[in-house]
Coordinates of C-alpha atoms in Angstrom, one line a residue:
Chain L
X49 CA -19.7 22.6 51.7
X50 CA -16.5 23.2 53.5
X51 CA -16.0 25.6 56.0
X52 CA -13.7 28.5 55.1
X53 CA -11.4 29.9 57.9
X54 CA -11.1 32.9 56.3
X55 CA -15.0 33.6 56.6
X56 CA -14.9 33.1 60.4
X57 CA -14.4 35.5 63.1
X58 CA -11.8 34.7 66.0
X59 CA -12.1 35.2 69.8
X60 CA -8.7 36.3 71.4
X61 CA -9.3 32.6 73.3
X62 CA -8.8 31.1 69.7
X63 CA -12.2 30.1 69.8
X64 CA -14.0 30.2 65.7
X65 CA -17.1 31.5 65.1
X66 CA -18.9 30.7 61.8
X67 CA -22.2 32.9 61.2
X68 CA -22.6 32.3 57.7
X69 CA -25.7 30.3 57.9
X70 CA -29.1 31.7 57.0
X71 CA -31.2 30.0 60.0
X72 CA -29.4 31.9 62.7
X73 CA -27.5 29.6 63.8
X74 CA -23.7 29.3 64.6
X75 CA -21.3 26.9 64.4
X76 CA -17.6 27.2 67.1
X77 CA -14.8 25.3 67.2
X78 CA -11.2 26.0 67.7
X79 CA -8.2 27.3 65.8
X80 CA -5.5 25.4 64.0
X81 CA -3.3 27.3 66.0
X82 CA -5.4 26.4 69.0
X83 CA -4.6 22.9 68.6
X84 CA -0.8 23.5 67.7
X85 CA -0.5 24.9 71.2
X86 CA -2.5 22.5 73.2
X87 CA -0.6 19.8 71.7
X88 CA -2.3 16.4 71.9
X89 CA -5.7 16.7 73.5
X90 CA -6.8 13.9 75.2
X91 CA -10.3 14.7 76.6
X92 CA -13.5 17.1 75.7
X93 CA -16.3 18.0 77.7
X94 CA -19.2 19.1 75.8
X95 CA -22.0 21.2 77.2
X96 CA -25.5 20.1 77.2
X97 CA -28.2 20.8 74.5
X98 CA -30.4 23.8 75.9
X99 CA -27.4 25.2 77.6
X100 CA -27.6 29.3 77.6
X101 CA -24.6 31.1 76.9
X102 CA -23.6 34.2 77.4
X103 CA -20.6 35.9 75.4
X104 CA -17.6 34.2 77.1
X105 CA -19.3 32.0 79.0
X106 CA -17.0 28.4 79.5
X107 CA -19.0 25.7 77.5
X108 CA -16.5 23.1 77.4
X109 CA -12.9 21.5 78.8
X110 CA -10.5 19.9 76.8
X111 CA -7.4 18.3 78.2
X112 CA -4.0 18.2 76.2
X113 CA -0.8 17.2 77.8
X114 CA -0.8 18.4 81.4
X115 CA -3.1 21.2 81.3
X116 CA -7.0 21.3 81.2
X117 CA -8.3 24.0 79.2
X118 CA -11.2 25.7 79.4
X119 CA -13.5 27.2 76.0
X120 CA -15.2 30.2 75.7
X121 CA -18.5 31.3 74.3
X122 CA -17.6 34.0 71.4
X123 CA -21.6 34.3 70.9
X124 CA -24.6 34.7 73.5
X125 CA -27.4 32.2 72.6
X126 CA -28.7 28.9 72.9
X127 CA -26.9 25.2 72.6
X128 CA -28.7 23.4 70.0
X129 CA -26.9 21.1 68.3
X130 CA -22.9 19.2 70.4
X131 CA -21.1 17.7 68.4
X132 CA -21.0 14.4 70.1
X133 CA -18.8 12.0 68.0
X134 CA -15.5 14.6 68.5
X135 CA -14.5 13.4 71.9
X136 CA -14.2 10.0 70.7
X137 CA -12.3 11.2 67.8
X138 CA -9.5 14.0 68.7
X139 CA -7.3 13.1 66.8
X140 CA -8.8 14.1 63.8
X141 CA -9.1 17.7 64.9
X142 CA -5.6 18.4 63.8
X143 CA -6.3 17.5 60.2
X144 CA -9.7 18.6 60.0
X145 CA -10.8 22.0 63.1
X146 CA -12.8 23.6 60.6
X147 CA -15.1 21.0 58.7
X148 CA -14.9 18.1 61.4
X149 CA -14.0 20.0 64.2
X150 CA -16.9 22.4 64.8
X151 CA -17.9 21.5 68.8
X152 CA -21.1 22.8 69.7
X153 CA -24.2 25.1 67.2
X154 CA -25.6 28.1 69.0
X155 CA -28.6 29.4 68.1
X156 CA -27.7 33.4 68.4
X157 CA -29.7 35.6 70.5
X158 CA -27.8 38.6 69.8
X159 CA -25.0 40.8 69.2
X160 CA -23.2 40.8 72.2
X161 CA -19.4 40.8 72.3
X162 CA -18.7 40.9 68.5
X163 CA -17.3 43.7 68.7
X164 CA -14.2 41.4 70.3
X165 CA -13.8 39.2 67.8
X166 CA -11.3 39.3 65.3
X167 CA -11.1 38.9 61.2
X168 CA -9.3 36.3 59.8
X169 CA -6.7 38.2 59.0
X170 CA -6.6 40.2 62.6
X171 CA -6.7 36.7 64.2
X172 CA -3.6 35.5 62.5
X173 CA -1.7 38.9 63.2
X174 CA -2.6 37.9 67.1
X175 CA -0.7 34.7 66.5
X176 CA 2.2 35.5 64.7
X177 CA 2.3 38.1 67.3
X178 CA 2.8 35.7 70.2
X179 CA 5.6 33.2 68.6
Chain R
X199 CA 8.8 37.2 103.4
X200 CA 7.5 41.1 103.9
X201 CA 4.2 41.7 106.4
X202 CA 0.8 42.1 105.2
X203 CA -0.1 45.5 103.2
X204 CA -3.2 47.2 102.6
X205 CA -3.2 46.7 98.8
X206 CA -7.0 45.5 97.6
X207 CA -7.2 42.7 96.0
X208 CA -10.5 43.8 94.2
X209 CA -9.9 43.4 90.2
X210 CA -7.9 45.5 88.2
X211 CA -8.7 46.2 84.4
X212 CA -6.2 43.9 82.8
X213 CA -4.0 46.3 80.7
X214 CA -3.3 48.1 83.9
X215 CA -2.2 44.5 84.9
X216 CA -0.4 44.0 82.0
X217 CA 2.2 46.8 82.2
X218 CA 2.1 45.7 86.5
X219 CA 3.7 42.6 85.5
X220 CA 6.3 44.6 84.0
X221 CA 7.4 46.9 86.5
X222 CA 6.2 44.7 89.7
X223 CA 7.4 41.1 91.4
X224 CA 5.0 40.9 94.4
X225 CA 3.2 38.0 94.6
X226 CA 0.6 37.0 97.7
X227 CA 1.5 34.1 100.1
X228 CA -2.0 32.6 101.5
X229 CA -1.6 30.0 104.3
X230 CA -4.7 28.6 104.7
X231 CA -5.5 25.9 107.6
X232 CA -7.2 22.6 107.1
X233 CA -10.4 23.1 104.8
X234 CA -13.1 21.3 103.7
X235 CA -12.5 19.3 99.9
X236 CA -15.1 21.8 97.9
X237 CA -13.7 25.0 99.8
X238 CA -10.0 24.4 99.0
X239 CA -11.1 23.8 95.3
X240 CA -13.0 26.9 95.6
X241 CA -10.3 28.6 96.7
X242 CA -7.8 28.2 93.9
X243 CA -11.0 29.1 91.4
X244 CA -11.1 32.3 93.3
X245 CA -7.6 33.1 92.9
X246 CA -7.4 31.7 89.7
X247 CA -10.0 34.4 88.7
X248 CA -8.6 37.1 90.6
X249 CA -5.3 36.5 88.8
X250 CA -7.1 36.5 85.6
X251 CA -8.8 39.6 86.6
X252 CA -5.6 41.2 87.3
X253 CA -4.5 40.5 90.7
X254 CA -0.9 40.1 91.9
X255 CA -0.4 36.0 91.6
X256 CA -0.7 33.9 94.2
X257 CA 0.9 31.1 96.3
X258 CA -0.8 29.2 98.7
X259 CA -0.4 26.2 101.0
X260 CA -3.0 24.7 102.4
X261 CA -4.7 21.1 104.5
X262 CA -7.3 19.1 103.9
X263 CA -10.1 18.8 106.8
X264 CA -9.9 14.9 106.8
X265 CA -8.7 12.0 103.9
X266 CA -9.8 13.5 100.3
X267 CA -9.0 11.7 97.3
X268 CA -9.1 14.7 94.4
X269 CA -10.2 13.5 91.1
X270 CA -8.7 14.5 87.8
X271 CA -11.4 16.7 86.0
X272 CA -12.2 14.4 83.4
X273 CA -12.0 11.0 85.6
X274 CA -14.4 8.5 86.2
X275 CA -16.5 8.4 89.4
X276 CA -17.0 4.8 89.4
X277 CA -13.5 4.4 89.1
X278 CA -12.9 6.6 92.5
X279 CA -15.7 4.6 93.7
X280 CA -14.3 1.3 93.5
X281 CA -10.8 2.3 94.4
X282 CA -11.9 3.0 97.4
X283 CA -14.3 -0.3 97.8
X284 CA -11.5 -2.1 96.9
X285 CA -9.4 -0.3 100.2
X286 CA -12.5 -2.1 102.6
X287 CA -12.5 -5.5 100.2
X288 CA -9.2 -5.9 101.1
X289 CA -9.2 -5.0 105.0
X290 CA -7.1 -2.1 104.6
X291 CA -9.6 0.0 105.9
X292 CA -12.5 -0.4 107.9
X293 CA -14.9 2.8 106.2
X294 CA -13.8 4.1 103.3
X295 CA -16.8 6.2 103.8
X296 CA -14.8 8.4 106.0
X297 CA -12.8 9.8 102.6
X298 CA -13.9 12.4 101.0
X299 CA -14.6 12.9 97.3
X300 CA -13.9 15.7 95.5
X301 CA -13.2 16.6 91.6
X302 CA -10.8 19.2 90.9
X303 CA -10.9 21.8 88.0
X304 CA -7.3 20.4 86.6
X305 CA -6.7 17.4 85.1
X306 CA -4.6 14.3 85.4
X307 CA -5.0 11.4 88.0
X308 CA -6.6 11.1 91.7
X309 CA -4.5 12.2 94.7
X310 CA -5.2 11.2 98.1
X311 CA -5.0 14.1 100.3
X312 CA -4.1 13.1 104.0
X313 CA -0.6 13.4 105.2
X314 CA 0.5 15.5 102.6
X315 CA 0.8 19.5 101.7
X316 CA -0.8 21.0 98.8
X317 CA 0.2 24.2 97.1
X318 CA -1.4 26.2 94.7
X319 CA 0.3 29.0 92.2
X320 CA -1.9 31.1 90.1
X321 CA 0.1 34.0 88.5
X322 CA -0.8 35.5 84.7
X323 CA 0.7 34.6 81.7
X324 CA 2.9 38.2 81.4
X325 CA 4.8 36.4 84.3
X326 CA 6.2 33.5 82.5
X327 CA 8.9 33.6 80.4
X328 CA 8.1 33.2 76.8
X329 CA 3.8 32.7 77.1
X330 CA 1.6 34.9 75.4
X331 CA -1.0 36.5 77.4
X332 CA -3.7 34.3 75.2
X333 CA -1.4 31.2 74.8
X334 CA -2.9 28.0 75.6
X335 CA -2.2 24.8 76.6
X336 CA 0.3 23.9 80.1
X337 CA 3.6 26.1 80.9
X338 CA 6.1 23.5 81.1
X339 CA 8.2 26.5 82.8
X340 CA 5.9 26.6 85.3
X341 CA 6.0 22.9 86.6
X342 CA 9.6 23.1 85.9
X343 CA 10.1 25.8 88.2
X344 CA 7.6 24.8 90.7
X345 CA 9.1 21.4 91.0
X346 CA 12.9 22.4 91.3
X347 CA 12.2 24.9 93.7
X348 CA 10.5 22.2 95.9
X349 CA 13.2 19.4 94.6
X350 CA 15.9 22.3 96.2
X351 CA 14.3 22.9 99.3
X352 CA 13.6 18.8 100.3
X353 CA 17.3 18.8 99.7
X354 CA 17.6 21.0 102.6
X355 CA 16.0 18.0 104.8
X356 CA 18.1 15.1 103.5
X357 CA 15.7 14.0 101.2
X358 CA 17.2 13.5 97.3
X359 CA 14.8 13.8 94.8
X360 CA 15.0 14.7 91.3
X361 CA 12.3 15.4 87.8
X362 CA 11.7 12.0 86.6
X363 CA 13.2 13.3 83.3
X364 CA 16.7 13.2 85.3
X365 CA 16.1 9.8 86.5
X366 CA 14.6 6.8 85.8
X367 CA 12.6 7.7 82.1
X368 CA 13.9 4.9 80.1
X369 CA 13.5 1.9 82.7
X370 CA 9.7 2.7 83.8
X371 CA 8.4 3.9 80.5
X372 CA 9.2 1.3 79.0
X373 CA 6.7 -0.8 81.4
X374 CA 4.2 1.9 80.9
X375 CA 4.0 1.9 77.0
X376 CA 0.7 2.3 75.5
X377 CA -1.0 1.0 79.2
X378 CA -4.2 2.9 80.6
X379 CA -3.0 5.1 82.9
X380 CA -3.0 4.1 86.6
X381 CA -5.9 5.7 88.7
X382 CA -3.8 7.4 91.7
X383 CA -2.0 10.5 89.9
X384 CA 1.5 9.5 92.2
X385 CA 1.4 5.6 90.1
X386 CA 1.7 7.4 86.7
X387 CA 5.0 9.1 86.0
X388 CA 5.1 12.5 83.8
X389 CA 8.5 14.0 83.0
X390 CA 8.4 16.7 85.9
X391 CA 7.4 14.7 88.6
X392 CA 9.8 14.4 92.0
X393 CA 10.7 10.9 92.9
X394 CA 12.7 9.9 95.3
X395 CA 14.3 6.6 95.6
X396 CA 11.8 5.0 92.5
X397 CA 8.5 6.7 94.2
X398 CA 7.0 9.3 93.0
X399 CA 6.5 11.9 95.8
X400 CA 5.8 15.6 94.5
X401 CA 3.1 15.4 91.3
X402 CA 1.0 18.9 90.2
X403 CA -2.0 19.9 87.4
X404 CA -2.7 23.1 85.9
X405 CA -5.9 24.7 84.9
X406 CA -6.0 27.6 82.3
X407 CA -7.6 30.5 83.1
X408 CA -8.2 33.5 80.0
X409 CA -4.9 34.6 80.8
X410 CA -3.6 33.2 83.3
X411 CA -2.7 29.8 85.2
X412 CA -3.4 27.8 88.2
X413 CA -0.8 25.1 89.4
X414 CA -1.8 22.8 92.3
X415 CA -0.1 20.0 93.3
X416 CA 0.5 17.4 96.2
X417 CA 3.8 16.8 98.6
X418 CA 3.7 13.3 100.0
X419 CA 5.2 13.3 103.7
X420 CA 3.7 10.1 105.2
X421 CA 1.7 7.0 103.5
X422 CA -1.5 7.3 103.9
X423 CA -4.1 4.4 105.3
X424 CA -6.1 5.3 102.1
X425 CA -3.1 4.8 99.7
X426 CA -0.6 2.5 101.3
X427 CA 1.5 1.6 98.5
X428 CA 2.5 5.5 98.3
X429 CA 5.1 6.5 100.4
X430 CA 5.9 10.0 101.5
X431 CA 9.3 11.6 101.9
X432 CA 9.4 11.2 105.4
X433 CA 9.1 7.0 104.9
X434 CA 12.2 7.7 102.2
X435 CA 14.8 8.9 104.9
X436 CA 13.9 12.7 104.7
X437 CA 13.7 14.5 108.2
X438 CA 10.8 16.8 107.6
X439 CA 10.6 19.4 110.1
X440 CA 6.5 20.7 111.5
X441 CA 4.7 22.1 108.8
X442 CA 4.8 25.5 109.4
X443 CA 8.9 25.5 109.0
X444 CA 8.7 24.0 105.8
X445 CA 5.3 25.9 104.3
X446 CA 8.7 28.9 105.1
X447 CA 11.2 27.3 103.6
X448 CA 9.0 25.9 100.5
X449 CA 8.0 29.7 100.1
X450 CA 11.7 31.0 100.0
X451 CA 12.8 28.2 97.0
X452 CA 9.6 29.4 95.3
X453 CA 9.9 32.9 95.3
X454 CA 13.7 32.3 94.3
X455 CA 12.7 30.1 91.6
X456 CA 9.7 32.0 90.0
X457 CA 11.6 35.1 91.1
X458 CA 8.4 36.8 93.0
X459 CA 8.7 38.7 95.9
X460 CA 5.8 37.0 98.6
X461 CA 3.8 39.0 100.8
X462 CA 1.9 37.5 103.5
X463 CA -1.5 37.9 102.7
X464 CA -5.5 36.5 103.2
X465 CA -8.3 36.0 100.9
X466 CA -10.0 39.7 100.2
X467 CA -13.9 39.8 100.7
X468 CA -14.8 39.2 97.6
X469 CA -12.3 36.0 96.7
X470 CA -14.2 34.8 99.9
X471 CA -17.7 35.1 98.7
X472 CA -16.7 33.9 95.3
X473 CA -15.2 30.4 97.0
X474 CA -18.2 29.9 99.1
X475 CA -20.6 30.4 96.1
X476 CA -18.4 28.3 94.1
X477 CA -18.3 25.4 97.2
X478 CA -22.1 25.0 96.9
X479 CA -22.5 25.3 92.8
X480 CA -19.7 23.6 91.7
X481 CA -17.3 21.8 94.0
X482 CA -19.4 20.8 96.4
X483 CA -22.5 20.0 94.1
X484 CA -23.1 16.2 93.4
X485 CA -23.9 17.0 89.4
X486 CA -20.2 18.4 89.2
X487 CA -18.7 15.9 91.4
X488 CA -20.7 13.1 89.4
X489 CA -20.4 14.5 85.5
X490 CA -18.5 11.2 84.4

């Protein structure tokens, strides 16, 4: 089943969070926007399976043109699942951040921070906000 | 520049920061002596983080504590590895050994640190023109700026160097279509690198922070033993004055150029406990040094 952008919630980072699943576990990627602005990424570093996070911990680097980029935990819990193939295969996170583009599954451990993330619709106000 | 004050450097909440940017230029000016590899990369972490937390930015100039070759966050250690077998293979040195290795947080290619000066500029997003405090991705205004400023003050010393954008694009690109890109950061060309007379002699990498940036970057003054093929400015013609006259006159084109107002200033207490935490955990740990 696809994922829905407008069922996620948004870290000010631009980092997606999708909690939809019944198992308690996450999926995160990045934004759209996200990838507009770091305009041809050439390199990801994944975390490693068992990793704990804590909200807005780093868990991963990509590398676009001139910059390297660190990402941000938007959910404390537990690495379970990295998504392995994507750093091989960039390019296809500007057709597809929200199906093929989820990065890493967290298994949640608890509420912490969510009260910082955005709605769909407050994550795109944030963005038209800043050009 | 103005003497040293008594503002902390402890952090500040970040909307205070915010509407600082707005009514304040200052900016700190660290000069830091020569320093071991995982220390100086400590360092700019520290600032980078203090700037993120809400601390005036911060320009710094600092020295390596021997030969350091500075790998590109995401290159390969083997590769830095053999580059520098390679330099004994050949005869050119007699213990490459004696280099260190360190990786750096930014990206791009590896720099050979040994007669050179490095610089570092971490400032907040509210302070460049046009970036979002959440924006993403480099500030082309930044290396822009950075890289004039410098390209102005070498000027000052007879040496002519200009962005690679203004000079030579269509002649080397075209040799550098679609090739893997070289290992040494100062054999690849990006559009805001210095050259002078076809070398490239000023190159930099930034590292995001939340909300803010980190900009370090290498001036070539002499060849070194370790990287023979790369000139400095001094080899091209320029007469580089001691180091401590041009760290004075590099900081005057800055502050012009980024339009900050320097203060002479020293890492605070806690900048300094997060570097040497961050010396043994990340920089200096093999696992980080040897991720890829």
């Amino acid at each position: 089943m696809s994922r829905d952008p407008a069922k996620l919630l948004y870290a000010e980072s631009h980092e997606w969070l999708d909690l939809t699943a019944d198992d308690g576990v996450a999926a995160i990627g990045i934004s759209a926007f996200a990838i507009e602005q770091l305009n041809d990424l050439v390199y990801m570093d994944l975390p490693e399976v068992g990793k704990v996070l804590e909200f807005g911990d780093e868990f991963g680097e990509v590398e676009s043109v001139k910059a390297v980029s660190p990402l941000y935990s938007p959910v404390a819990g537990e690495v379970v699942e990295v998504h392995s193939e994507l750093p091989d295969s960039l390019e296809q996170l500007n057709d597809d951040p929200y199906e093929f583009g989820w990065i890493v599954r967290v298994k949640v451990s608890g509420d912490e921070g969510r009260d910082k993330l955005m709605d769909h619709a407050a994550y795109e106000k944030q963005c038209s906000e800043a050009g | 520049m103005i003497a040293a004050d008594d503002r902390s450097q402890d952090s500040v909440n970040p909307d205070d920061a915010a509407q600082r940017c707005d009514v304040s230029n200052a900016a700190r000016l660290v000069v830091s002596g020569p320093t071991d590899a995982a220390m100086n990369m400590a360092i700019d972490q520290a600032l980078l983080e203090s700037v993120d937390s809400g601390s005036d930015p911060c320009l710094r100039f600092y020295q390596w504590s021997g030969p350091t070759l500075s790998l590109g966050y995401f290159q390969s250690i083997t590769d830095a590895q053999q580059y520098l077998d390679g330099l004994a293979d050949k005869g050119i040195v007699d213990d490459s050994e004696q280099v260190q290795i360190v990786r750096r947080a930014s990206g791009g290619g590896a720099i050979l640190h040994d007669h050179e000066l490095t610089y570092s500029i971490a400032l907040g997003n509210c302070r460049i023109p046009g970036r979002s405090q959440t924006q993403l991705g480099a500030s082309d205004w930044l290396y822009q700026s950075v890289h004039n400023a410098i390209a102005v003050c070498l000027g000052q010393f007879q040496c002519d160097a200009a962005r690679f954008r203004d000079s030579e694009k269509s002649r080397v690109l075209s040799s550098q279509t679609n090739a893997e890109p070289s290992f040494l950061c100062f054999q690849r060309r990006t559009e805001n690198d210095l050259i002078t007379s076809g070398y490239k002699v000023l190159g930099s990498a930034q590292r995001r922070g939340r909300r803010s940036i980190l900009q370090h970057g290498s001036l070539l003054i002499r060849a070194s033993a370790f990287a023979p093929v790369l000139p400095g400015v001094q080899d091209l013609g320029g007469a580089i004055p001691g180091r401590l006259q041009l760290i004075s006159s590099l900081a005057e084109c800055l502050s012009r150029s980024l339009g900050i107002a320097l203060i002479d200033s020293e890492l605070s207490d806690r900048e300094l406990d997060r570097a040497e935490d961050l010396s043994k955990s990340r920089f200096g740990a093999s696992d980080w040094t040897n991720r890829r």
